[in-house]
Amino acid sequence: SSDVCSSDLYWRKEPPYDKWPKTKQKRFLSTLIRIARDNTWFAIGAMVPTKDWDEALPENIKGGGLGGKLSFDHPYHFCFQMFFARFMELLTGEIDKRFAKYKIKEKVAFVFEQQHQFEDIATAGFQILKDVLDPENRLTSITFGSKEDYIPLQAADLLAFYARRILTHQMQGKAWRDQFERELEERHNLMLYHFTRQQLIEFARKGVALKQARERAGRPLN
């Protein structure tokens, strides 16, 4: 394994990579991409454009959530929750279809990179999402750890970095020009989602209506 983090723009300046010619650095990065890509069944990525999030969601939703423990005071929280909503669709759809003949319902444990700023609320949000989305207990656990202890996080970091670039180019209507983006997508096993401004506006509209309805009924969203 290698502790090279593709999203760290300065890794090429660290030893021993700083002594390598650019051609060797590129070959090495291509090798890492192939390892991550070819040893991954599929990768799921979700992204929220922060400018649209700032402008589309009203302050009473960002600051106060929907009247309960769910919080949207930072785009991370929104993206985290929407990721699991998308993941459950894939789990009960695409993944279950592949195991249908074996009559298996796969269960999933999640490992995220350490994120001290959001770990507590992410853990609480995970439990709420399980209550809402996961009556069969398919989502078994969530853990936060370092990339040194959980080596696959290094591959996930590489996938996430280039997935973000791919999504950004898609949103801008640009062709993928970076060779590493093209290499990552060669197996077509990336499932990438981004939330458009219109989707965020619609979410805010429904969120405000739900919050008002629950406030009138005296029932907070837990």
CSV table of N, CA and C in Angstrom, one decimal, residues 52-66 72-73 200-209 211-212:
chain,number,residue,atom,x,y,z
A,52,ASP,N,-24.8,27.0,-4.6
A,52,ASP,CA,-26.2,26.8,-4.8
A,52,ASP,C,-26.9,26.5,-3.4
A,53,TRP,N,-26.1,25.7,-2.6
A,53,TRP,CA,-26.7,25.4,-1.2
A,53,TRP,C,-26.8,26.7,-0.4
A,54,ASP,N,-25.9,27.5,-0.5
A,54,ASP,CA,-25.9,28.8,0.3
A,54,ASP,C,-27.1,29.6,-0.2
A,55,GLU,N,-27.4,29.7,-1.5
A,55,GLU,CA,-28.4,30.6,-2.0
A,55,GLU,C,-29.8,29.9,-2.0
A,56,ALA,N,-29.9,28.6,-2.1
A,56,ALA,CA,-31.2,28.0,-2.3
A,56,ALA,C,-31.9,27.6,-1.0
A,57,LEU,N,-31.1,27.3,0.0
A,57,LEU,CA,-31.7,26.9,1.3
A,57,LEU,C,-31.9,28.1,2.2
A,58,PRO,N,-33.1,28.3,2.7
A,58,PRO,CA,-33.4,29.5,3.5
A,58,PRO,C,-32.6,29.3,4.9
A,59,GLU,N,-32.4,30.4,5.6
A,59,GLU,CA,-31.6,30.4,6.8
A,59,GLU,C,-32.3,29.6,7.9
A,60,ASN,N,-33.6,29.6,7.9
A,60,ASN,CA,-34.3,28.8,9.0
A,60,ASN,C,-34.2,27.3,8.8
A,61,ILE,N,-33.9,26.9,7.6
A,61,ILE,CA,-33.7,25.5,7.4
A,61,ILE,C,-32.2,25.1,7.7
A,62,LYS,N,-31.3,26.0,7.2
A,62,LYS,CA,-29.9,25.8,7.4
A,62,LYS,C,-29.5,25.8,8.9
A,63,GLY,N,-30.1,26.8,9.6
A,63,GLY,CA,-29.8,27.0,11.0
A,63,GLY,C,-30.6,26.1,11.9
A,64,GLY,N,-31.8,25.8,11.6
A,64,GLY,CA,-32.7,25.1,12.5
A,64,GLY,C,-33.1,23.7,12.0
A,65,GLY,N,-32.6,23.2,10.9
A,65,GLY,CA,-32.9,21.9,10.5
A,65,GLY,C,-34.4,21.9,10.1
A,66,LEU,N,-35.0,20.7,10.3
A,66,LEU,CA,-36.5,20.6,10.0
A,66,LEU,C,-37.3,20.4,11.2
A,72,PHE,N,-28.9,21.0,9.0
A,72,PHE,CA,-28.4,21.3,7.7
A,72,PHE,C,-27.6,22.6,7.8
A,73,ASP,N,-26.9,22.8,9.0
A,73,ASP,CA,-26.2,24.0,9.2
A,73,ASP,C,-24.9,24.1,8.4
A,200,LEU,N,-32.3,21.6,-5.0
A,200,LEU,CA,-32.1,22.2,-3.6
A,200,LEU,C,-33.3,23.1,-3.3
A,201,ILE,N,-33.8,23.8,-4.3
A,201,ILE,CA,-34.9,24.7,-4.1
A,201,ILE,C,-36.2,23.9,-3.8
A,202,GLU,N,-36.3,22.8,-4.5
A,202,GLU,CA,-37.5,21.9,-4.2
A,202,GLU,C,-37.4,21.3,-2.8
A,203,PHE,N,-36.2,20.9,-2.5
A,203,PHE,CA,-36.0,20.3,-1.1
A,203,PHE,C,-36.3,21.4,-0.1
A,204,ALA,N,-35.9,22.6,-0.3
A,204,ALA,CA,-36.2,23.7,0.7
A,204,ALA,C,-37.7,23.9,0.8
A,205,ARG,N,-38.3,23.9,-0.4
A,205,ARG,CA,-39.8,24.1,-0.4
A,205,ARG,C,-40.5,23.1,0.4
A,206,LYS,N,-40.1,21.8,0.2
A,206,LYS,CA,-40.8,20.7,0.9
A,206,LYS,C,-40.4,20.7,2.4
A,207,GLY,N,-39.1,21.1,2.7
A,207,GLY,CA,-38.7,21.2,4.0
A,207,GLY,C,-39.4,22.2,4.8
A,208,VAL,N,-39.6,23.4,4.3
A,208,VAL,CA,-40.3,24.4,5.0
A,208,VAL,C,-41.8,24.0,5.2
A,209,ALA,N,-42.4,23.4,4.2
A,209,ALA,CA,-43.8,22.9,4.4
A,209,ALA,C,-43.9,21.8,5.5
A,211,LYS,N,-41.8,21.4,8.0
A,211,LYS,CA,-41.5,22.0,9.3
A,211,LYS,C,-42.7,22.7,9.8
A,212,GLN,N,-43.3,23.5,8.9
A,212,GLN,CA,-44.5,24.2,9.4
A,212,GLN,C,-45.6,23.3,9.8
